[in-house]
PDB file of C-alpha atoms and ligand atoms in Angstrom:
ATOM      1  CA  UNK H1368       0.013   0.053  -0.050  1.00 98.00           C
ATOM      2  CA  UNK H1369       1.322   3.375  -0.957  1.00 98.00           C
ATOM      3  CA  UNK H1370       0.878   6.167   1.704  1.00 98.00           C
ATOM      4  CA  UNK H1371       0.923   9.660   0.265  1.00 98.00           C
ATOM      5  CA  UNK H1372       0.534  13.110   1.977  1.00 98.00           C
ATOM      6  CA  UNK H1373       1.053  15.526  -0.838  1.00 98.00           C
ATOM      7  CA  UNK H1374      -1.832  16.328  -3.236  1.00 98.00           C
ATOM      8  CA  UNK H1375       0.615  16.486  -6.190  1.00 98.00           C
ATOM      9  CA  UNK H1376       2.058  12.983  -5.429  1.00 98.00           C
ATOM     10  CA  UNK H1377      -1.419  11.654  -5.343  1.00 98.00           C
ATOM     11  CA  UNK H1378      -2.330  13.283  -8.580  1.00 98.00           C
ATOM     12  CA  UNK H1379       0.811  11.935 -10.214  1.00 98.00           C
ATOM     13  CA  UNK H1380       0.076   8.353  -9.029  1.00 98.00           C
ATOM     14  CA  UNK H1381      -3.573   8.690 -10.210  1.00 98.00           C
ATOM     15  CA  UNK H1382      -2.332   9.757 -13.755  1.00 98.00           C
ATOM     16  CA  UNK H1383      -0.113   6.637 -13.718  1.00 98.00           C
ATOM     17  CA  UNK H1384      -3.100   4.354 -12.875  1.00 98.00           C
ATOM     18  CA  UNK H1385      -5.508   6.027 -15.308  1.00 98.00           C
ATOM     19  CA  UNK H1386      -3.015   5.477 -18.153  1.00 98.00           C
ATOM     20  CA  UNK H1387      -3.459   1.690 -17.395  1.00 98.00           C
ATOM     21  CA  UNK H1388      -7.168   2.195 -17.723  1.00 96.00           C
ATOM     22  CA  UNK H1389      -7.883   0.880 -14.276  1.00 98.00           C
ATOM     23  CA  UNK H1390     -11.257   1.567 -12.414  1.00 98.00           C
ATOM     24  CA  UNK H1391     -10.609   3.566  -9.273  1.00 98.00           C
ATOM     25  CA  UNK H1392     -12.827   3.170  -6.273  1.00 98.00           C
ATOM     26  CA  UNK H1393     -12.549   5.677  -3.459  1.00 99.00           C
ATOM     27  CA  UNK H1394     -13.560   5.699   0.193  1.00 99.00           C
ATOM     28  CA  UNK H1395     -13.160   9.078   1.918  1.00 98.00           C
ATOM     29  CA  UNK H1396     -12.961   8.709   5.698  1.00 98.00           C
ATOM     30  CA  UNK H1397     -11.840  10.661   8.799  1.00 98.00           C
ATOM     31  CA  UNK H1398      -9.973   7.611  10.018  1.00 98.00           C
ATOM     32  CA  UNK H1399     -10.340   5.674  13.298  1.00 97.00           C
ATOM     33  CA  UNK H1400     -11.719   2.938  11.074  1.00 98.00           C
ATOM     34  CA  UNK H1401     -14.564   0.628  12.093  1.00 97.00           C
ATOM     35  CA  UNK H1402     -16.622  -2.185  10.545  1.00 97.00           C
ATOM     36  CA  UNK H1403     -18.736   0.378   8.623  1.00 97.00           C
ATOM     37  CA  UNK H1404     -15.558   1.742   6.828  1.00 98.00           C
ATOM     38  CA  UNK H1405     -14.326  -1.763   6.189  1.00 98.00           C
ATOM     39  CA  UNK H1406     -17.569  -2.706   4.430  1.00 98.00           C
ATOM     40  CA  UNK H1407     -17.174   0.239   2.188  1.00 98.00           C
ATOM     41  CA  UNK H1408     -13.552  -0.679   1.351  1.00 98.00           C
ATOM     42  CA  UNK H1409     -14.605  -4.318   0.697  1.00 98.00           C
ATOM     43  CA  UNK H1410     -17.221  -3.137  -1.729  1.00 98.00           C
ATOM     44  CA  UNK H1411     -14.823  -0.896  -3.453  1.00 98.00           C
ATOM     45  CA  UNK H1412     -12.221  -3.776  -3.557  1.00 98.00           C
ATOM     46  CA  UNK H1413     -14.945  -6.068  -5.167  1.00 98.00           C
ATOM     47  CA  UNK H1414     -15.893  -3.607  -7.758  1.00 98.00           C
ATOM     48  CA  UNK H1415     -12.750  -1.698  -8.651  1.00 98.00           C
ATOM     49  CA  UNK H1416      -9.191  -2.443  -9.813  1.00 98.00           C
ATOM     50  CA  UNK H1417      -7.515   0.212  -7.672  1.00 98.00           C
ATOM     51  CA  UNK H1418      -8.860   1.297  -4.181  1.00 99.00           C
ATOM     52  CA  UNK H1419      -7.955   4.668  -2.646  1.00 99.00           C
ATOM     53  CA  UNK H1420      -8.833   5.532   0.964  1.00 99.00           C
ATOM     54  CA  UNK H1421      -8.383   9.012   2.444  1.00 99.00           C
ATOM     55  CA  UNK H1422      -7.984   9.827   6.080  1.00 98.00           C
ATOM     56  CA  UNK H1423      -8.517  13.450   6.849  1.00 98.00           C
ATOM     57  CA  UNK H1424     -10.242  14.871   9.907  1.00 98.00           C
ATOM     58  CA  UNK H1425     -11.679  17.793   8.094  1.00 98.00           C
ATOM     59  CA  UNK H1426     -11.799  20.841  10.314  1.00 98.00           C
ATOM     60  CA  UNK H1427     -14.344  22.793   8.213  1.00 98.00           C
ATOM     61  CA  UNK H1428     -17.167  20.289   8.911  1.00 98.00           C
ATOM     62  CA  UNK H1429     -16.992  20.746  12.688  1.00 98.00           C
ATOM     63  CA  UNK H1430     -18.766  23.696  14.237  1.00 97.00           C
ATOM     64  CA  UNK H1431     -17.609  25.790  17.118  1.00 96.00           C
ATOM     65  CA  UNK H1432     -17.622  23.742  20.368  1.00 93.00           C
ATOM     66  CA  UNK H1433     -17.831  20.444  18.486  1.00 96.00           C
ATOM     67  CA  UNK H1434     -15.385  17.521  18.763  1.00 95.00           C
ATOM     68  CA  UNK H1435     -12.693  18.409  16.065  1.00 97.00           C
ATOM     69  CA  UNK H1436      -9.826  18.512  18.604  1.00 96.00           C
ATOM     70  CA  UNK H1437     -10.692  15.306  20.413  1.00 95.00           C
ATOM     71  CA  UNK H1438     -12.024  13.363  17.382  1.00 96.00           C
ATOM     72  CA  UNK H1439     -10.329   9.916  17.711  1.00 96.00           C
ATOM     73  CA  UNK H1440      -7.223   9.563  15.655  1.00 97.00           C
ATOM     74  CA  UNK H1441      -4.806   6.433  15.319  1.00 97.00           C
ATOM     75  CA  UNK H1442      -3.059   6.436  11.998  1.00 98.00           C
ATOM     76  CA  UNK H1443      -0.841   3.313  12.806  1.00 98.00           C
ATOM     77  CA  UNK H1444      -3.971   1.247  13.739  1.00 98.00           C
ATOM     78  CA  UNK H1445      -5.681   2.416  10.544  1.00 98.00           C
ATOM     79  CA  UNK H1446      -2.738   1.587   8.291  1.00 98.00           C
ATOM     80  CA  UNK H1447      -2.730  -1.962   9.612  1.00 98.00           C
ATOM     81  CA  UNK H1448      -6.366  -2.351   8.821  1.00 98.00           C
ATOM     82  CA  UNK H1449      -6.058  -0.846   5.423  1.00 98.00           C
ATOM     83  CA  UNK H1450      -3.098  -3.049   4.492  1.00 98.00           C
ATOM     84  CA  UNK H1451      -5.080  -6.136   5.509  1.00 98.00           C
ATOM     85  CA  UNK H1452      -7.894  -4.947   3.279  1.00 98.00           C
ATOM     86  CA  UNK H1453      -5.474  -4.637   0.315  1.00 98.00           C
ATOM     87  CA  UNK H1454      -5.965  -0.958  -0.234  1.00 98.00           C
ATOM     88  CA  UNK H1455      -3.706   0.355  -3.018  1.00 98.00           C
ATOM     89  CA  UNK H1456      -3.327   3.972  -1.914  1.00 98.00           C
ATOM     90  CA  UNK H1457      -3.806   5.804   1.386  1.00 99.00           C
ATOM     91  CA  UNK H1458      -4.034   9.599   1.080  1.00 99.00           C
ATOM     92  CA  UNK H1459      -3.458  11.438   4.366  1.00 98.00           C
ATOM     93  CA  UNK H1460      -3.322  15.082   3.483  1.00 98.00           C
ATOM     94  CA  UNK H1461      -2.261  17.908   5.870  1.00 98.00           C
ATOM     95  CA  UNK H1462      -4.811  20.658   6.879  1.00 98.00           C
ATOM     96  CA  UNK H1463      -2.499  23.298   5.583  1.00 98.00           C
ATOM     97  CA  UNK H1464      -2.378  21.704   2.090  1.00 98.00           C
ATOM     98  CA  UNK H1465      -6.089  21.200   1.865  1.00 98.00           C
ATOM     99  CA  UNK H1466      -6.975  24.690   3.283  1.00 98.00           C
ATOM    100  CA  UNK H1467      -4.111  27.083   2.543  1.00 98.00           C
ATOM    101  CA  UNK H1468      -4.247  30.443   4.173  1.00 97.00           C
ATOM    102  CA  UNK H1469      -5.878  32.140   1.337  1.00 97.00           C
ATOM    103  CA  UNK H1470      -8.731  29.478   0.907  1.00 98.00           C
ATOM    104  CA  UNK H1471     -11.961  31.173  -0.221  1.00 98.00           C
ATOM    105  CA  UNK H1472     -14.139  28.714  -2.184  1.00 98.00           C
ATOM    106  CA  UNK H1473     -17.053  26.754  -0.662  1.00 98.00           C
ATOM    107  CA  UNK H1474     -19.615  24.275  -2.093  1.00 98.00           C
ATOM    108  CA  UNK H1475     -23.024  24.630  -0.652  1.00 98.00           C
ATOM    109  CA  UNK H1476     -25.919  22.365  -1.575  1.00 98.00           C
ATOM    110  CA  UNK H1477     -28.769  24.610  -0.694  1.00 98.00           C
ATOM    111  CA  UNK H1478     -31.905  23.581   1.088  1.00 98.00           C
ATOM    112  CA  UNK H1479     -30.953  19.809   1.715  1.00 98.00           C
ATOM    113  CA  UNK H1480     -28.085  21.079   3.905  1.00 98.00           C
ATOM    114  CA  UNK H1481     -30.409  23.124   6.159  1.00 98.00           C
ATOM    115  CA  UNK H1482     -32.597  20.283   7.113  1.00 98.00           C
ATOM    116  CA  UNK H1483     -32.236  17.497   9.895  1.00 98.00           C
ATOM    117  CA  UNK H1484     -28.557  17.745  10.822  1.00 98.00           C
ATOM    118  CA  UNK H1485     -28.355  21.189   9.282  1.00 98.00           C
ATOM    119  CA  UNK H1486     -30.539  22.660  11.946  1.00 98.00           C
ATOM    120  CA  UNK H1487     -28.135  21.635  14.645  1.00 98.00           C
ATOM    121  CA  UNK H1488     -24.825  21.864  12.564  1.00 98.00           C
ATOM    122  CA  UNK H1489     -25.443  24.830  10.301  1.00 97.00           C
ATOM    123  CA  UNK H1490     -22.051  24.873   8.459  1.00 98.00           C
ATOM    124  CA  UNK H1491     -21.433  21.036   8.564  1.00 98.00           C
ATOM    125  CA  UNK H1492     -22.474  20.066   4.986  1.00 98.00           C
ATOM    126  CA  UNK H1493     -20.641  23.153   3.565  1.00 98.00           C
ATOM    127  CA  UNK H1494     -17.501  21.639   4.987  1.00 98.00           C
ATOM    128  CA  UNK H1495     -18.355  18.084   3.888  1.00 98.00           C
ATOM    129  CA  UNK H1496     -19.308  19.090   0.324  1.00 99.00           C
ATOM    130  CA  UNK H1497     -16.104  21.286  -0.069  1.00 99.00           C
ATOM    131  CA  UNK H1498     -13.786  18.667   1.131  1.00 99.00           C
ATOM    132  CA  UNK H1499     -15.539  15.820  -0.719  1.00 99.00           C
ATOM    133  CA  UNK H1500     -15.287  17.778  -4.017  1.00 98.00           C
ATOM    134  CA  UNK H1501     -11.594  18.620  -3.369  1.00 98.00           C
ATOM    135  CA  UNK H1502     -10.894  14.916  -2.713  1.00 99.00           C
ATOM    136  CA  UNK H1503     -12.837  13.956  -5.949  1.00 99.00           C
ATOM    137  CA  UNK H1504     -10.662  16.341  -7.916  1.00 98.00           C
ATOM    138  CA  UNK H1505      -7.579  15.054  -6.522  1.00 98.00           C
ATOM    139  CA  UNK H1506      -8.404  11.248  -6.641  1.00 98.00           C
ATOM    140  CA  UNK H1507     -10.599  11.417  -9.798  1.00 98.00           C
ATOM    141  CA  UNK H1508     -12.438   8.194  -8.833  1.00 98.00           C
ATOM    142  CA  UNK H1509     -14.787   6.253 -11.055  1.00 98.00           C
ATOM    143  CA  UNK H1510     -16.872   5.201  -8.022  1.00 98.00           C
ATOM    144  CA  UNK H1511     -17.058   6.623  -4.453  1.00 99.00           C
ATOM    145  CA  UNK H1512     -18.461   4.729  -1.536  1.00 99.00           C
ATOM    146  CA  UNK H1513     -20.513   6.234   1.362  1.00 98.00           C
ATOM    147  CA  UNK H1514     -22.504   4.737   4.127  1.00 98.00           C
ATOM    148  CA  UNK H1515     -26.245   5.045   4.512  1.00 98.00           C
ATOM    149  CA  UNK H1516     -25.705   5.626   8.219  1.00 97.00           C
ATOM    150  CA  UNK H1517     -24.956   9.266   7.244  1.00 98.00           C
ATOM    151  CA  UNK H1518     -27.950   9.256   4.926  1.00 98.00           C
ATOM    152  CA  UNK H1519     -28.323  13.043   4.688  1.00 98.00           C
ATOM    153  CA  UNK H1520     -24.680  13.243   3.716  1.00 98.00           C
ATOM    154  CA  UNK H1521     -25.154  10.673   1.016  1.00 98.00           C
ATOM    155  CA  UNK H1522     -28.227  12.388  -0.434  1.00 98.00           C
ATOM    156  CA  UNK H1523     -26.310  15.736  -0.454  1.00 98.00           C
ATOM    157  CA  UNK H1524     -23.191  14.383  -1.999  1.00 98.00           C
ATOM    158  CA  UNK H1525     -25.316  12.699  -4.703  1.00 98.00           C
ATOM    159  CA  UNK H1526     -27.078  16.052  -5.436  1.00 98.00           C
ATOM    160  CA  UNK H1527     -23.738  17.889  -5.597  1.00 98.00           C
ATOM    161  CA  UNK H1528     -22.435  15.252  -8.075  1.00 98.00           C
ATOM    162  CA  UNK H1529     -25.517  15.615 -10.211  1.00 98.00           C
ATOM    163  CA  UNK H1530     -25.766  19.419 -10.157  1.00 98.00           C
ATOM    164  CA  UNK H1531     -22.022  19.996 -10.824  1.00 98.00           C
ATOM    165  CA  UNK H1532     -21.668  17.129 -13.364  1.00 98.00           C
ATOM    166  CA  UNK H1533     -18.897  15.458 -11.481  1.00 98.00           C
ATOM    167  CA  UNK H1534     -17.815  12.319 -13.306  1.00 98.00           C
ATOM    168  CA  UNK H1535     -18.171   9.906 -10.384  1.00 98.00           C
ATOM    169  CA  UNK H1536     -20.714   7.303  -9.442  1.00 98.00           C
ATOM    170  CA  UNK H1537     -21.737   7.537  -5.770  1.00 98.00           C
ATOM    171  CA  UNK H1538     -22.437   4.192  -4.205  1.00 98.00           C
ATOM    172  CA  UNK H1539     -24.421   3.957  -0.937  1.00 98.00           C
ATOM    173  CA  UNK H1540     -23.658   1.069   1.365  1.00 98.00           C
ATOM    174  CA  UNK H1541     -25.797  -0.498   4.146  1.00 97.00           C
ATOM    175  CA  UNK H1542     -25.352   0.696   7.761  1.00 98.00           C
ATOM    176  CA  UNK H1543     -23.170  -1.806   9.655  1.00 98.00           C
ATOM    177  CA  UNK H1544     -24.531  -2.472  13.253  1.00 97.00           C
ATOM    178  CA  UNK H1545     -22.977  -3.953  16.318  1.00 94.00           C
ATOM    179  CA  UNK H1546     -24.635  -7.191  17.627  1.00 94.00           C
ATOM    180  CA  UNK H1547     -27.123  -5.225  19.747  1.00 92.00           C
ATOM    181  CA  UNK H1548     -28.068  -2.853  16.919  1.00 96.00           C
ATOM    182  CA  UNK H1549     -25.928   0.129  17.694  1.00 96.00           C
ATOM    183  CA  UNK H1550     -24.739   1.646  14.335  1.00 97.00           C
ATOM    184  CA  UNK H1551     -20.976   1.484  13.906  1.00 97.00           C
ATOM    185  CA  UNK H1552     -19.411   4.944  14.331  1.00 96.00           C
ATOM    186  CA  UNK H1553     -15.946   6.291  15.347  1.00 94.00           C
ATOM    187  CA  UNK H1554     -17.861   8.371  17.939  1.00 94.00           C
ATOM    188  CA  UNK H1555     -18.929   5.221  19.743  1.00 95.00           C
ATOM    189  CA  UNK H1556     -15.491   5.123  21.269  1.00 94.00           C
ATOM    190  CA  UNK H1557     -16.397   8.122  23.321  1.00 93.00           C
ATOM    191  CA  UNK H1558     -19.139   6.226  25.222  1.00 95.00           C
ATOM    192  CA  UNK H1559     -18.619   4.537  28.611  1.00 95.00           C
ATOM    193  CA  UNK H1560     -20.235   1.160  29.087  1.00 94.00           C
ATOM    194  CA  UNK H1561     -23.195   2.766  30.795  1.00 95.00           C
ATOM    195  CA  UNK H1562     -23.646   5.507  28.121  1.00 96.00           C
ATOM    196  CA  UNK H1563     -23.378   2.962  25.319  1.00 96.00           C
ATOM    197  CA  UNK H1564     -26.325   1.098  26.763  1.00 96.00           C
ATOM    198  CA  UNK H1565     -28.203   4.360  26.879  1.00 97.00           C
ATOM    199  CA  UNK H1566     -27.210   5.265  23.332  1.00 97.00           C
ATOM    200  CA  UNK H1567     -29.179   2.138  22.166  1.00 97.00           C
ATOM    201  CA  UNK H1568     -32.372   3.982  22.746  1.00 98.00           C
ATOM    202  CA  UNK H1569     -32.117   5.592  19.299  1.00 98.00           C
ATOM    203  CA  UNK H1570     -31.840   2.316  17.595  1.00 98.00           C
ATOM    204  CA  UNK H1571     -34.664   0.911  19.835  1.00 98.00           C
ATOM    205  CA  UNK H1572     -36.869   3.848  18.816  1.00 98.00           C
ATOM    206  CA  UNK H1573     -36.168   3.237  15.103  1.00 98.00           C
ATOM    207  CA  UNK H1574     -36.724  -0.458  15.470  1.00 98.00           C
ATOM    208  CA  UNK H1575     -40.053  -0.001  17.324  1.00 98.00           C
ATOM    209  CA  UNK H1576     -41.222   2.381  14.491  1.00 98.00           C
ATOM    210  CA  UNK H1577     -40.201  -0.259  11.912  1.00 98.00           C
ATOM    211  CA  UNK H1578     -42.112  -2.952  13.801  1.00 98.00           C
ATOM    212  CA  UNK H1579     -45.238  -0.678  14.169  1.00 98.00           C
ATOM    213  CA  UNK H1580     -45.153  -0.123  10.404  1.00 98.00           C
ATOM    214  CA  UNK H1581     -44.292  -3.734   9.313  1.00 97.00           C
ATOM    215  CA  UNK H1582     -46.266  -5.647  11.821  1.00 97.00           C
ATOM    216  CA  UNK H1583     -49.193  -3.435  12.846  1.00 98.00           C
ATOM    217  CA  UNK H1584     -49.599  -1.602   9.544  1.00 97.00           C
ATOM    218  CA  UNK H1585     -49.400   1.845  11.249  1.00 98.00           C
ATOM    219  CA  UNK H1586     -48.264   4.480   8.717  1.00 98.00           C
ATOM    220  CA  UNK H1587     -49.100   7.815  10.217  1.00 98.00           C
ATOM    221  CA  UNK H1588     -45.868   9.629  10.963  1.00 98.00           C
ATOM    222  CA  UNK H1589     -47.117  11.531  13.997  1.00 98.00           C
ATOM    223  CA  UNK H1590     -48.303   8.375  15.746  1.00 98.00           C
ATOM    224  CA  UNK H1591     -44.983   6.552  15.018  1.00 98.00           C
ATOM    225  CA  UNK H1592     -42.670   9.450  15.908  1.00 98.00           C
ATOM    226  CA  UNK H1593     -44.585   9.966  19.118  1.00 98.00           C
ATOM    227  CA  UNK H1594     -43.901   6.345  20.133  1.00 98.00           C
ATOM    228  CA  UNK H1595     -40.246   6.605  19.010  1.00 98.00           C
ATOM    229  CA  UNK H1596     -39.725   9.945  20.951  1.00 98.00           C
ATOM    230  CA  UNK H1597     -41.174   8.355  24.065  1.00 98.00           C
ATOM    231  CA  UNK H1598     -38.512   5.645  24.135  1.00 98.00           C
ATOM    232  CA  UNK H1599     -35.671   8.280  23.776  1.00 98.00           C
ATOM    233  CA  UNK H1600     -37.196  10.758  26.193  1.00 97.00           C
ATOM    234  CA  UNK H1601     -37.655   8.076  28.825  1.00 97.00           C
ATOM    235  CA  UNK H1602     -33.979   7.178  28.722  1.00 97.00           C
ATOM    236  CA  UNK H1603     -32.215   9.046  31.568  1.00 97.00           C
ATOM    237  CA  UNK H1604     -29.297  11.157  30.461  1.00 96.00           C
ATOM    238  CA  UNK H1605     -30.158  11.219  26.799  1.00 98.00           C
ATOM    239  CA  UNK H1606     -31.345  14.433  24.932  1.00 98.00           C
ATOM    240  CA  UNK H1607     -33.289  14.042  21.823  1.00 98.00           C
ATOM    241  CA  UNK H1608     -32.390  16.541  19.151  1.00 98.00           C
ATOM    242  CA  UNK H1609     -34.766  15.363  16.450  1.00 98.00           C
ATOM    243  CA  UNK H1610     -36.586  12.355  15.179  1.00 98.00           C
ATOM    244  CA  UNK H1611     -38.219  12.973  11.788  1.00 98.00           C
ATOM    245  CA  UNK H1612     -39.881  11.121   8.952  1.00 98.00           C
ATOM    246  CA  UNK H1613     -38.814  12.634   5.671  1.00 98.00           C
ATOM    247  CA  UNK H1614     -38.850  11.988   1.998  1.00 98.00           C
ATOM    248  CA  UNK H1615     -35.434  10.532   1.081  1.00 97.00           C
ATOM    249  CA  UNK H1616     -35.172  12.728  -2.104  1.00 96.00           C
ATOM    250  CA  UNK H1617     -35.922  16.279  -0.828  1.00 97.00           C
ATOM    251  CA  UNK H1618     -35.670  15.495   3.010  1.00 98.00           C
ATOM    252  CA  UNK H1619     -39.133  17.210   3.445  1.00 98.00           C
ATOM    253  CA  UNK H1620     -41.263  15.891   6.433  1.00 98.00           C
ATOM    254  CA  UNK H1621     -43.978  13.410   5.406  1.00 98.00           C
ATOM    255  CA  UNK H1622     -47.288  12.573   6.962  1.00 98.00           C
ATOM    256  CA  UNK H1623     -47.254   8.822   6.021  1.00 98.00           C
ATOM    257  CA  UNK H1624     -44.548   6.262   5.900  1.00 98.00           C
ATOM    258  CA  UNK H1625     -44.128   4.489   2.577  1.00 97.00           C
ATOM    259  CA  UNK H1626     -41.303   3.380   0.205  1.00 97.00           C
ATOM    260  CA  UNK H1627     -38.626   6.023  -0.079  1.00 97.00           C
ATOM    261  CA  UNK H1628     -39.191   7.451   3.407  1.00 98.00           C
ATOM    262  CA  UNK H1629     -36.459   7.810   6.002  1.00 98.00           C
ATOM    263  CA  UNK H1630     -36.917   8.104   9.743  1.00 98.00           C
ATOM    264  CA  UNK H1631     -33.773   9.825  11.025  1.00 98.00           C
ATOM    265  CA  UNK H1632     -32.819  10.992  14.521  1.00 98.00           C
ATOM    266  CA  UNK H1633     -30.044  12.485  16.554  1.00 98.00           C
ATOM    267  CA  UNK H1634     -29.373  12.210  20.309  1.00 98.00           C
ATOM    268  CA  UNK H1635     -26.872  13.582  22.742  1.00 97.00           C
ATOM    269  CA  UNK H1636     -25.425  11.793  25.764  1.00 96.00           C
ATOM    270  CA  UNK H1637     -23.458  14.382  27.582  1.00 93.00           C
ATOM    271  CA  UNK H1638     -21.050  15.716  24.933  1.00 92.00           C
ATOM    272  CA  UNK H1639     -21.436  12.780  22.603  1.00 95.00           C
ATOM    273  CA  UNK H1640     -23.805  13.229  19.634  1.00 96.00           C
ATOM    274  CA  UNK H1641     -24.982  10.184  17.692  1.00 97.00           C
ATOM    275  CA  UNK H1642     -27.189   9.838  14.610  1.00 98.00           C
ATOM    276  CA  UNK H1643     -29.009   6.858  13.004  1.00 98.00           C
ATOM    277  CA  UNK H1644     -31.887   6.183  10.628  1.00 98.00           C
ATOM    278  CA  UNK H1645     -33.905   3.551   8.973  1.00 98.00           C
ATOM    279  CA  UNK H1646     -35.070   3.603   5.390  1.00 97.00           C
ATOM    280  CA  UNK H1647     -38.318   2.195   4.114  1.00 97.00           C
TER     281      UNK H1647
HETATM  282  O1  LIG G2873     -18.392  10.613   6.541  1.00 75.30           O
HETATM  283  C1  LIG G2873     -17.163  11.097   6.755  1.00 75.30           C
HETATM  284  O2  LIG G2873     -16.297  10.508   7.508  1.00 75.30           O
HETATM  285  C2  LIG G2873     -16.849  12.495   6.369  1.00 75.30           C
HETATM  286  O3  LIG G2873     -17.910  13.376   6.426  1.00 75.30           O
HETATM  287  C3  LIG G2873     -16.148  12.590   4.967  1.00 75.30           C
HETATM  288  C4  LIG G2873     -17.079  12.124   3.892  1.00 75.30           C
HETATM  289  C5  LIG G2873     -14.990  11.734   4.920  1.00 75.30           C
HETATM  290  C6  LIG G2873     -15.873  14.017   4.639  1.00 75.30           C
HETATM  291  O4  LIG G2873     -14.917  14.547   5.504  1.00 75.30           O
END
């Protein structure tokens, strides 16, 4: 596995690979890799000839007071995982190279970025879209792999690619869950054993909603969300930020659950913020 820090070195390597007409698969990450990332890498490995992973804790997608500084980082551990997964190239850019002092250009996907997560993290998707487009321009992948766990991110990146005619296919991959249902996330490492137990309330709420839809045939969002919110609000030490049923295309709230609807939520346990969703 090649490990490159400099943008120009990555571009040179990509030019060399493109001359051989190889299909490039790309998995952008912020590191501290878990089973969710590994599933994206395996899908890229399956579908492409040459797999690139980036590790970059992107400062511009964190708001003031968020966890940028304490976001978990362990490059040596990540390198071992990536070598085992037979990744061809690891790109680990430096903040000062991605965002030089006179950096002035931002990518904003309007409207979609203001909903759900956007209400609590107003500049988050501006940072995500800007860094993802920069990474696409550097890596020039044929396919890029994103998890459905961050469904709003996936929807927004797809829209950016469509609107800006970016020549990459965006591939969404199923959320990976731990045995008890907790969605895999680098932020799970912040949780004490007790808090991890509490964090399960979001998954339990989503699961309950799924059951009510599939087993009881209840489709009214207000009834379902009320039930889900009850589970979260009755869990001591957990703060519900939102639980919404939205159309997956435009992220607008829907009155009834049907195919193409997502129920998404965010909770806070102390300083730890977790998100999850289910898609119908
Ligand atoms: O999902 C993530 O880890 C990040 O938002 C991404 C896509 C790597 C951009 O920094």
